[in-house]
CSV table of C-alpha atoms and ligand atoms in Angstrom, one decimal:
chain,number,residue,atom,x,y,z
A,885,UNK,CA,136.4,139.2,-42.6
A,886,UNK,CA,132.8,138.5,-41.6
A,887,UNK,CA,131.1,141.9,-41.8
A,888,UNK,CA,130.6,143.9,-38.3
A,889,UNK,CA,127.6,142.9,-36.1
A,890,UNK,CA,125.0,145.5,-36.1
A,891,UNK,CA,124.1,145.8,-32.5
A,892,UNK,CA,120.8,147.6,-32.0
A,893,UNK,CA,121.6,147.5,-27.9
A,894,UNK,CA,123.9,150.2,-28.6
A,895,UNK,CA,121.5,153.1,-29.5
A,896,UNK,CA,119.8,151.8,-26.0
A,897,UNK,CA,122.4,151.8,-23.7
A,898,UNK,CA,121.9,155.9,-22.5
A,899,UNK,CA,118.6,157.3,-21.9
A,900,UNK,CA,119.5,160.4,-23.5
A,901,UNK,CA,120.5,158.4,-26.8
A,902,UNK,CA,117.4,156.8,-26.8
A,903,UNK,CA,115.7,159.9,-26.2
A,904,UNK,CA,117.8,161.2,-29.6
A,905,UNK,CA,116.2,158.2,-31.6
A,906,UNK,CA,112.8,158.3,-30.5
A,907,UNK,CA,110.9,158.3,-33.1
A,908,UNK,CA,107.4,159.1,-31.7
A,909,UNK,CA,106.8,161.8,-29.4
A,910,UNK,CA,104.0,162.3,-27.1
A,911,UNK,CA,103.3,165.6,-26.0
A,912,UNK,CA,100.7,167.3,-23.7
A,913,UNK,CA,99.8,169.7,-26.5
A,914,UNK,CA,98.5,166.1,-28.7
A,915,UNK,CA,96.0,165.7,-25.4
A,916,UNK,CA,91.7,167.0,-25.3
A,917,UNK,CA,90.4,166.3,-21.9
A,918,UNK,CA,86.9,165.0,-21.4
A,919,UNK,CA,84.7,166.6,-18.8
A,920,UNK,CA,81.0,165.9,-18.2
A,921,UNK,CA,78.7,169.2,-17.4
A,922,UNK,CA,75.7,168.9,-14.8
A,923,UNK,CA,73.2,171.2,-13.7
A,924,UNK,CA,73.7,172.5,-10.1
A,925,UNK,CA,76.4,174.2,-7.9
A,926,UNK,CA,79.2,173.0,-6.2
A,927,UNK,CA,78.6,169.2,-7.4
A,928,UNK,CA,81.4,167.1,-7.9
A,929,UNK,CA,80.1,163.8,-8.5
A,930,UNK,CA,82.4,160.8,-8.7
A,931,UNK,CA,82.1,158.4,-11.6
A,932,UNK,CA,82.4,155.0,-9.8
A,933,UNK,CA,83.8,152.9,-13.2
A,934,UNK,CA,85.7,155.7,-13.3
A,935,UNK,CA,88.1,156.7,-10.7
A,936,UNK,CA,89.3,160.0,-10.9
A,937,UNK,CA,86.9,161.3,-12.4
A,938,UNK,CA,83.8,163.6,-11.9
A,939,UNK,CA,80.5,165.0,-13.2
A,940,UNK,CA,80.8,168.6,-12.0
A,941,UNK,CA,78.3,171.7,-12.3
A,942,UNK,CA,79.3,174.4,-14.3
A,943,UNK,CA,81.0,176.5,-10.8
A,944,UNK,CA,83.6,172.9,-10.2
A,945,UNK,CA,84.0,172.4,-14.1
A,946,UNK,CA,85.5,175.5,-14.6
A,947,UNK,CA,88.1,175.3,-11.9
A,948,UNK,CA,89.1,172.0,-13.6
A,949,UNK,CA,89.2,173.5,-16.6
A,950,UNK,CA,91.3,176.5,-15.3
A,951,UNK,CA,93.7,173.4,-14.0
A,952,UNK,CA,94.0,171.7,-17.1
A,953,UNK,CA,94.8,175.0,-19.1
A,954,UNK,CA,97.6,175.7,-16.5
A,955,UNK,CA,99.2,172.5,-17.4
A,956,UNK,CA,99.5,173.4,-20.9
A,957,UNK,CA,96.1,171.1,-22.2
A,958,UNK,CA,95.3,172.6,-25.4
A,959,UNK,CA,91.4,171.4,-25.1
A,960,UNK,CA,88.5,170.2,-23.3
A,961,UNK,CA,86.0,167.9,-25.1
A,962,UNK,CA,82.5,169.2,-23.3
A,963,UNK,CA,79.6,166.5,-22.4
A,964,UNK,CA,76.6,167.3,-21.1
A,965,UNK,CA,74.1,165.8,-18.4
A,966,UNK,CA,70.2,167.3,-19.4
A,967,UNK,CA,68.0,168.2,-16.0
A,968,UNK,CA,65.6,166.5,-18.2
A,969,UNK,CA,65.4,164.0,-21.3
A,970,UNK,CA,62.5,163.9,-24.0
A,971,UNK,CA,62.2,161.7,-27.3
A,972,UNK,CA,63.5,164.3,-29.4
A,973,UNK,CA,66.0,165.2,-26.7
A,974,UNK,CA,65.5,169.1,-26.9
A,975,UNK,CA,67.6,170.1,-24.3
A,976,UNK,CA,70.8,169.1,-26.4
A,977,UNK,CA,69.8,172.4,-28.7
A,978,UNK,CA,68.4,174.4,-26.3
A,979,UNK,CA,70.1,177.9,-25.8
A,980,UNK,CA,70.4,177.9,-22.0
A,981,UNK,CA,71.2,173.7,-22.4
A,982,UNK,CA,73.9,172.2,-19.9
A,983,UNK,CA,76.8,172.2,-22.6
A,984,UNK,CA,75.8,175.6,-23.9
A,985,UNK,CA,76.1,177.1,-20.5
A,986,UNK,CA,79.6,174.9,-19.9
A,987,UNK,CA,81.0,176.7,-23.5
A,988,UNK,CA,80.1,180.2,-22.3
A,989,UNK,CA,81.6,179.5,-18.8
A,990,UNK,CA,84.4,178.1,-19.8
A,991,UNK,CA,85.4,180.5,-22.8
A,992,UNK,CA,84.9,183.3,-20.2
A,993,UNK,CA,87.3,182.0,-18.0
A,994,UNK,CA,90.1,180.6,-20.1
A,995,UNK,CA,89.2,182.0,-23.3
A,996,UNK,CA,92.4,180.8,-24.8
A,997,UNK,CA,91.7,176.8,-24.1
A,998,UNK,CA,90.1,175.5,-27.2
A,999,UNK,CA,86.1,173.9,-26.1
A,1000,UNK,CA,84.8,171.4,-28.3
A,1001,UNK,CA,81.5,170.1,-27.9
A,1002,UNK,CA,80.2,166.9,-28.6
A,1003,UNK,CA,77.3,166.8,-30.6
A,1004,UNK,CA,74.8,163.9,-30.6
A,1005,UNK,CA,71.2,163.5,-28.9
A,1006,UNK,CA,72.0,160.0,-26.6
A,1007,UNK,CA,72.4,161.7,-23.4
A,1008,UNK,CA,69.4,163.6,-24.0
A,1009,UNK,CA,66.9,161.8,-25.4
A,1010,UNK,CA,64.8,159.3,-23.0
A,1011,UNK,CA,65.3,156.6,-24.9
A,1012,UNK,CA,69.1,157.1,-25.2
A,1013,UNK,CA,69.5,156.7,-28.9
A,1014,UNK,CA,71.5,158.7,-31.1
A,1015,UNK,CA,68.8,159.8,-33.5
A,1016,UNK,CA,64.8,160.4,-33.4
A,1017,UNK,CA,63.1,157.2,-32.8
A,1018,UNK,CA,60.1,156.1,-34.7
A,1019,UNK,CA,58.3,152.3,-34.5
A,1020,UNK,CA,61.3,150.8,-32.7
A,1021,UNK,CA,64.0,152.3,-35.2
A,1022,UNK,CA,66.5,154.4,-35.4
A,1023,UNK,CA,65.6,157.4,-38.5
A,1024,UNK,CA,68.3,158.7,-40.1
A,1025,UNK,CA,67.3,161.9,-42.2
A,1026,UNK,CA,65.2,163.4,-39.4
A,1027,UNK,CA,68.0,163.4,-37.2
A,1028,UNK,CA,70.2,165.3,-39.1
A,1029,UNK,CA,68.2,168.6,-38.7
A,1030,UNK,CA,68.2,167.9,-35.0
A,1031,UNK,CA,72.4,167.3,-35.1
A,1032,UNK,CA,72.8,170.5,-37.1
A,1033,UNK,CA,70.8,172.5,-34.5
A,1034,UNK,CA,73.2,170.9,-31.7
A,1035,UNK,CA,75.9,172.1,-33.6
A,1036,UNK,CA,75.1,175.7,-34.2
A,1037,UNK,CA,73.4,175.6,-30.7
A,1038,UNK,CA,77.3,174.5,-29.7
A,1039,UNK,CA,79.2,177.5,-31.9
A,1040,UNK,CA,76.9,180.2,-31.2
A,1041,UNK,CA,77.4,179.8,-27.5
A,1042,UNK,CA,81.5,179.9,-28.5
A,1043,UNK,CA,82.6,176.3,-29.1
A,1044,UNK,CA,85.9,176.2,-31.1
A,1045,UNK,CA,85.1,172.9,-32.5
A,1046,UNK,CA,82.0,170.6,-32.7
A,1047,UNK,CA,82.9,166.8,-32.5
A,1048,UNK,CA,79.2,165.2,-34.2
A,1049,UNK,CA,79.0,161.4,-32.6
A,1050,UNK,CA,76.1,160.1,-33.7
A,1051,UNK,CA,76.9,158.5,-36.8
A,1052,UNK,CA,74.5,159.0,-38.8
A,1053,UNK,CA,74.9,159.2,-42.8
A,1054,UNK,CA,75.0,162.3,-44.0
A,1055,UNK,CA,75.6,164.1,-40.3
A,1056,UNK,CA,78.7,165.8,-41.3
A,1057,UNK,CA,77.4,167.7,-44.3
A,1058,UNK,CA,74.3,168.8,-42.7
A,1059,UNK,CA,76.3,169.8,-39.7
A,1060,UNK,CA,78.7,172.5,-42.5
A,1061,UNK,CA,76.1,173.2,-44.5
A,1062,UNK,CA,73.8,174.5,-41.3
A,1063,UNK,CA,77.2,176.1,-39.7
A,1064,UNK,CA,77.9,178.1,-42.9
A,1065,UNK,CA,74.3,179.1,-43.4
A,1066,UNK,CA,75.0,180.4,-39.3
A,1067,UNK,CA,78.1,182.5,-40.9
A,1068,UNK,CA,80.0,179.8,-38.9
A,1069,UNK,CA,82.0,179.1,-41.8
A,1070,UNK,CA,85.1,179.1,-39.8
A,1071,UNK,CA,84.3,176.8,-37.1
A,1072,UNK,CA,85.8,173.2,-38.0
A,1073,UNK,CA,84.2,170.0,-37.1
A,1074,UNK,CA,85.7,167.2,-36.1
A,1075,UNK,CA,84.2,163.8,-36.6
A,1076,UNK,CA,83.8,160.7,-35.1
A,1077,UNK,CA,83.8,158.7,-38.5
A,1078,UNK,CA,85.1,155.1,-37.5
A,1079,UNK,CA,83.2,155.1,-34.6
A,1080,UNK,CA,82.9,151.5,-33.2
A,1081,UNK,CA,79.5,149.7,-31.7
A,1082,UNK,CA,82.4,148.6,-28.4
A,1083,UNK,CA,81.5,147.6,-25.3
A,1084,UNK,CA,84.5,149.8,-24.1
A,1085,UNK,CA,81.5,152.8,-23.8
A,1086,UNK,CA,80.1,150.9,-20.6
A,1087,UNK,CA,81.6,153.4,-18.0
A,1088,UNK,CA,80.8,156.8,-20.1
A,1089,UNK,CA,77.0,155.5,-20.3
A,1090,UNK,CA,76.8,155.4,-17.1
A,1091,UNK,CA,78.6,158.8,-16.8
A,1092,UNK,CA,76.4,160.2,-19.0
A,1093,UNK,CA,73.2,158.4,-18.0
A,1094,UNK,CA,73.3,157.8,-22.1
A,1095,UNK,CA,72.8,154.0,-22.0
A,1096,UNK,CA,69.9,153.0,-25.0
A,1097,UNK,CA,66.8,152.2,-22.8
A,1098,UNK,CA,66.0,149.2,-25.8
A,1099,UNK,CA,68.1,147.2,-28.4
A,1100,UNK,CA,72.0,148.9,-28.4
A,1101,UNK,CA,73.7,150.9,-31.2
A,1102,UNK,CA,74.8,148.4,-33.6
A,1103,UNK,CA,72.3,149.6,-36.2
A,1104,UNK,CA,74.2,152.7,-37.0
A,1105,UNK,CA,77.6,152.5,-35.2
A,1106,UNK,CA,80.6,150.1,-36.9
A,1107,UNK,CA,81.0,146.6,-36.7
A,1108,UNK,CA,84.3,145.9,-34.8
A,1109,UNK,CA,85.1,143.6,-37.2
A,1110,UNK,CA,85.5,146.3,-40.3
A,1111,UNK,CA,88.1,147.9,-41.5
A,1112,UNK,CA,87.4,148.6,-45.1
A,1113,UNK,CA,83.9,150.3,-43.9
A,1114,UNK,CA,86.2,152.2,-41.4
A,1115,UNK,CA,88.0,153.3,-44.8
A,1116,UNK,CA,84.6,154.2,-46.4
A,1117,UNK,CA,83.0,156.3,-43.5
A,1118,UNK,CA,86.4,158.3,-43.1
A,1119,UNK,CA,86.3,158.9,-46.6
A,1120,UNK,CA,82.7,160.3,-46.8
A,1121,UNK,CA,82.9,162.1,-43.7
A,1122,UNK,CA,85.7,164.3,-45.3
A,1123,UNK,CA,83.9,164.7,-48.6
A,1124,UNK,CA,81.2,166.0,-46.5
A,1125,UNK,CA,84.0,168.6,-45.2
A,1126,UNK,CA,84.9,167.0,-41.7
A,1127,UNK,CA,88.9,168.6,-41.0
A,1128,UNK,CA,89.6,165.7,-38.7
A,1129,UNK,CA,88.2,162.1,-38.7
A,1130,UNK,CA,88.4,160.3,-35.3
A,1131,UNK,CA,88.7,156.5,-34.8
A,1132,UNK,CA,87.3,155.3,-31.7
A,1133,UNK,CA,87.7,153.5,-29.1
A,1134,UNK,CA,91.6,153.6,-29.8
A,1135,UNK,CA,93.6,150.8,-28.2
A,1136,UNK,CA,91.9,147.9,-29.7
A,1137,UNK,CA,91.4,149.5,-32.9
A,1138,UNK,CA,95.1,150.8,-33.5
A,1139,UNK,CA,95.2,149.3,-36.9
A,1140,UNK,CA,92.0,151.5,-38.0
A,1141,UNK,CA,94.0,154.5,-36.8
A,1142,UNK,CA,97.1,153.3,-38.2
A,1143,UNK,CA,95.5,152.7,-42.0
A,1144,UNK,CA,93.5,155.7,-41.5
A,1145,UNK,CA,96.8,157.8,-41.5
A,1146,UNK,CA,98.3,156.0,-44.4
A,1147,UNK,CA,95.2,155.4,-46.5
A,1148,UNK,CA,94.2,159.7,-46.1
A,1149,UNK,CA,97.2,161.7,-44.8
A,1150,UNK,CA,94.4,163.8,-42.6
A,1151,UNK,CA,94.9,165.5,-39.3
A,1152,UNK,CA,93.7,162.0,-37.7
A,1153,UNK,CA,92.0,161.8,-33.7
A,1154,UNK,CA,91.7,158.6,-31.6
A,1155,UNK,CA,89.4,158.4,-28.6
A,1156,UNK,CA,91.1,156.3,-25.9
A,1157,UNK,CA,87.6,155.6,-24.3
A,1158,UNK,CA,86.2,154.9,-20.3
A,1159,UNK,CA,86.9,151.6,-20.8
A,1160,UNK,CA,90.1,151.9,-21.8
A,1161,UNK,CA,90.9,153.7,-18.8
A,1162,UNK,CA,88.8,152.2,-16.6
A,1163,UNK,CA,90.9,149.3,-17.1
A,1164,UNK,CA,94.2,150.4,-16.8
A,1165,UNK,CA,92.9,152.3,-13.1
A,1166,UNK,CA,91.4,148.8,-12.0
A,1167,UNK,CA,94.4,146.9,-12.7
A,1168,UNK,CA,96.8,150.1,-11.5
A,1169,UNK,CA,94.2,150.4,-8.5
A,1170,UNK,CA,94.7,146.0,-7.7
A,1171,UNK,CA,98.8,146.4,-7.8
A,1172,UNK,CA,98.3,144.3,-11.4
A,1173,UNK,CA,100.1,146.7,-13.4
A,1174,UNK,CA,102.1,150.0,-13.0
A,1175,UNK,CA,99.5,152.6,-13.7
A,1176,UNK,CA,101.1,155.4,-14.7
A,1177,UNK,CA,103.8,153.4,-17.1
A,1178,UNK,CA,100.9,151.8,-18.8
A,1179,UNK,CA,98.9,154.4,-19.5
A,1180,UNK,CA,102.1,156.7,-20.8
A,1181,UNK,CA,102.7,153.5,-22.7
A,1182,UNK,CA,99.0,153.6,-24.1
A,1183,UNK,CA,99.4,157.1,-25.2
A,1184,UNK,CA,102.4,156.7,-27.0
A,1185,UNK,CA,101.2,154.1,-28.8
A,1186,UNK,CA,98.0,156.0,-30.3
A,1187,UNK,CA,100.5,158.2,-31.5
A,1188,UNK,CA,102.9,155.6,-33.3
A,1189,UNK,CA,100.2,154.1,-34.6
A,1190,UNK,CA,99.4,157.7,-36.3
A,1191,UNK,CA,96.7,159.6,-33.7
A,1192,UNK,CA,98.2,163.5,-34.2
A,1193,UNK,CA,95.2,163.9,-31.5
A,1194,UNK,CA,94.6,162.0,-28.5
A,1195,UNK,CA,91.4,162.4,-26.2
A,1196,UNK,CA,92.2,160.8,-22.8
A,1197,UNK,CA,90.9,160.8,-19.4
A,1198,UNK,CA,93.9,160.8,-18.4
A,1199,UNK,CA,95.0,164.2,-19.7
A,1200,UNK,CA,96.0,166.1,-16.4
A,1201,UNK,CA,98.0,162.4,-15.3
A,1202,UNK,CA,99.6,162.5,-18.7
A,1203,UNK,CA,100.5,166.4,-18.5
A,1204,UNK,CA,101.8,166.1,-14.9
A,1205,UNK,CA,104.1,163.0,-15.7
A,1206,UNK,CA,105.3,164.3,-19.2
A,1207,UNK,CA,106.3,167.5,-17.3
A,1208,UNK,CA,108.2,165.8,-14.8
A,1209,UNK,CA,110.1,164.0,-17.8
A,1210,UNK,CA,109.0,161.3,-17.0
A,1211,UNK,CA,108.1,159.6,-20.1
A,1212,UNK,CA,111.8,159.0,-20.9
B,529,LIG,C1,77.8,159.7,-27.5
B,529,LIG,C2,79.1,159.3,-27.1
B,529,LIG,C3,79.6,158.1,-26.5
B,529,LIG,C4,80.9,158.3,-26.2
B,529,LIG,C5,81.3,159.5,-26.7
B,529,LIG,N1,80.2,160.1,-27.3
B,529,LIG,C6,78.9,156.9,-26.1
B,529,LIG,C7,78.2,156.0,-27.0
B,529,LIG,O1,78.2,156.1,-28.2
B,529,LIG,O2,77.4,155.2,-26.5
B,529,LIG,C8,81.8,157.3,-25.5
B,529,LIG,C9,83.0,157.9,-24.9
B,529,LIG,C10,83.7,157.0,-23.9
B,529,LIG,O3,83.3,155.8,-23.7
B,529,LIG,O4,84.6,157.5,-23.2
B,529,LIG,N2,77.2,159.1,-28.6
């Protein structure tokens, strides 16, 4: 006799079987919410590329904050819009600076939700590059005594994490070495090491008012069309002592993430970025797609492909469906 048919329907038939097979899981303690920080009171500034989003001052950030933590999101991931910018972009270090207020806010109000900052000068500086410009270029080693500052700026008003984004060589083991020297030794750093020059940053620059006022980023972030490099920064970002790598943006780089897990084995982030969901909103927002199936879909996804941490705007969506039980 012809051996049985094996009939993969049959493990598909029951949602509850299915739900016994699943082999990913996607879970609201995986998610860090994004929030951008502005000076003022009782702001709450919509992003127009980004619907359902907001710049809020530190008064409306923390109630959101407070929101998120009651629906079980682990962390925030803190940005910050300066009252003013300069070319060394000061404000990013300074002790009473946007995010450094935010931290101390938010830690004194939910002093159990994990704050991680994100550390870079773009948003800051008035020319809106990552580093210290001199004669039309970006430099790299005087930067890193800038980033460090951020950092420590970041942990010594209470950050649980600092996320350095700048990509510059050599940020992540100026970053430890300046944290350890602050007896921060405990304070982990998690960095964006395959960190994509993508177009898919368009709606956060004009969130963050950090769009480069000349030339763009491609002289220090990735080329999308590398993988190998991908491979190379991750690996020098954890011999400079990074505890998790991030790949970024996520969706169209899911093979980065996916060979990043395999290739190092290391707690692994992916950054599904504004444009990511500013396209699934546009297309939920036109009828063109079911929103909130997509986006569930999305997440789950960066997780198969290997993300154990997933930074999303839609966090609080994600949280609210999951605990409705509705990702089954
Ligand atoms: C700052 C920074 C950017 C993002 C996170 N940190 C923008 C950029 O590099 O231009 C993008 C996040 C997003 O698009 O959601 N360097």
């Amino acid at each position: 006799m012809a051996h049985a048919m094996f009939r993969p329907r049959r493990l598909r038939e029951k949602p509850l079987l299915r739900a016994l097979v699943r082999e990913t899981a996607l879970a609201v303690d995986d998610l860090v919410y994004p929030l951008f920080a502005l000076h003022g009171r009782g702001v709450r500034e919509p992003i127009a590329s980004m619907p359902g989003q907001f710049r809020m001052s530190i008064d409306e950030l923390v109630k959101e904050v407070k929101d998120a933590a009651g629906m079980g999101i682990p962390a925030v991931l803190l940005f910050g819009v300066p009252a003013e910018k300069d070319p060394r972009g000061s404000e990013a270090y300074a002790e009473d600076g946007i995010v450094q207020q935010a931290v101390r806010a938010v830690k004194d109000v939910v002093p159990d939700l994990l704050v991680v900052t994100d550390v870079c000068l773009c948003q800051y500086t008035s020319h809106g590059h990552c580093g210290i410009v001199e004669g039309g270029s970006v430099r790299n080693d005087p930067t890193l005594e800038l980033l460090a500052r951020v950092a420590v700026s970041h942990a010594e008003a209470g950050a649980d994490m600092v996320a350095p984004s700048d990509m510059m060589d050599g940020r992540v083991g100026a970053i430890r070495e300046a944290l350890d020297e602050a007896s921060f030794t405990d304070t982990p750093i998690m960095a964006y090491s395959a960190k994509y020059a993508s177009s898919f940053y368009g709606p956060f620059r004009e969130a963050a008012e950090s769009a480069p006022q000349f030339g763009d980023r491609r002289s220090y972030q990735l080329d999308p069309a590398n993988a190998l490099e991908a491979m190379r920064e991750i690996a020098l970002d954890l011999d400079e002592g990074a505890d998790i790598v991030m790949v970024k943006p996520a969706l169209p780089y899911l093979d980065i993430v996916s060979r990043a897990k395999a290739e190092f084995g290391v707690p692994l982030a992916a950054y599904s970025v504004s444009g990511e969901y500013a396209m699934i909103r546009a297309a939920g927002r036109l009828g063109w797609l079911d929103e909130e199936r997509a986006m569930l879909e999305a997440l789950v996804a960066i997780r198969r492909a290997g993300a154990d941490v997933v930074i999303t705007y839609f966090a609080r969506e994600a949280a609210r469906l999951l605990e409705r039980g509705s990702a089954r």
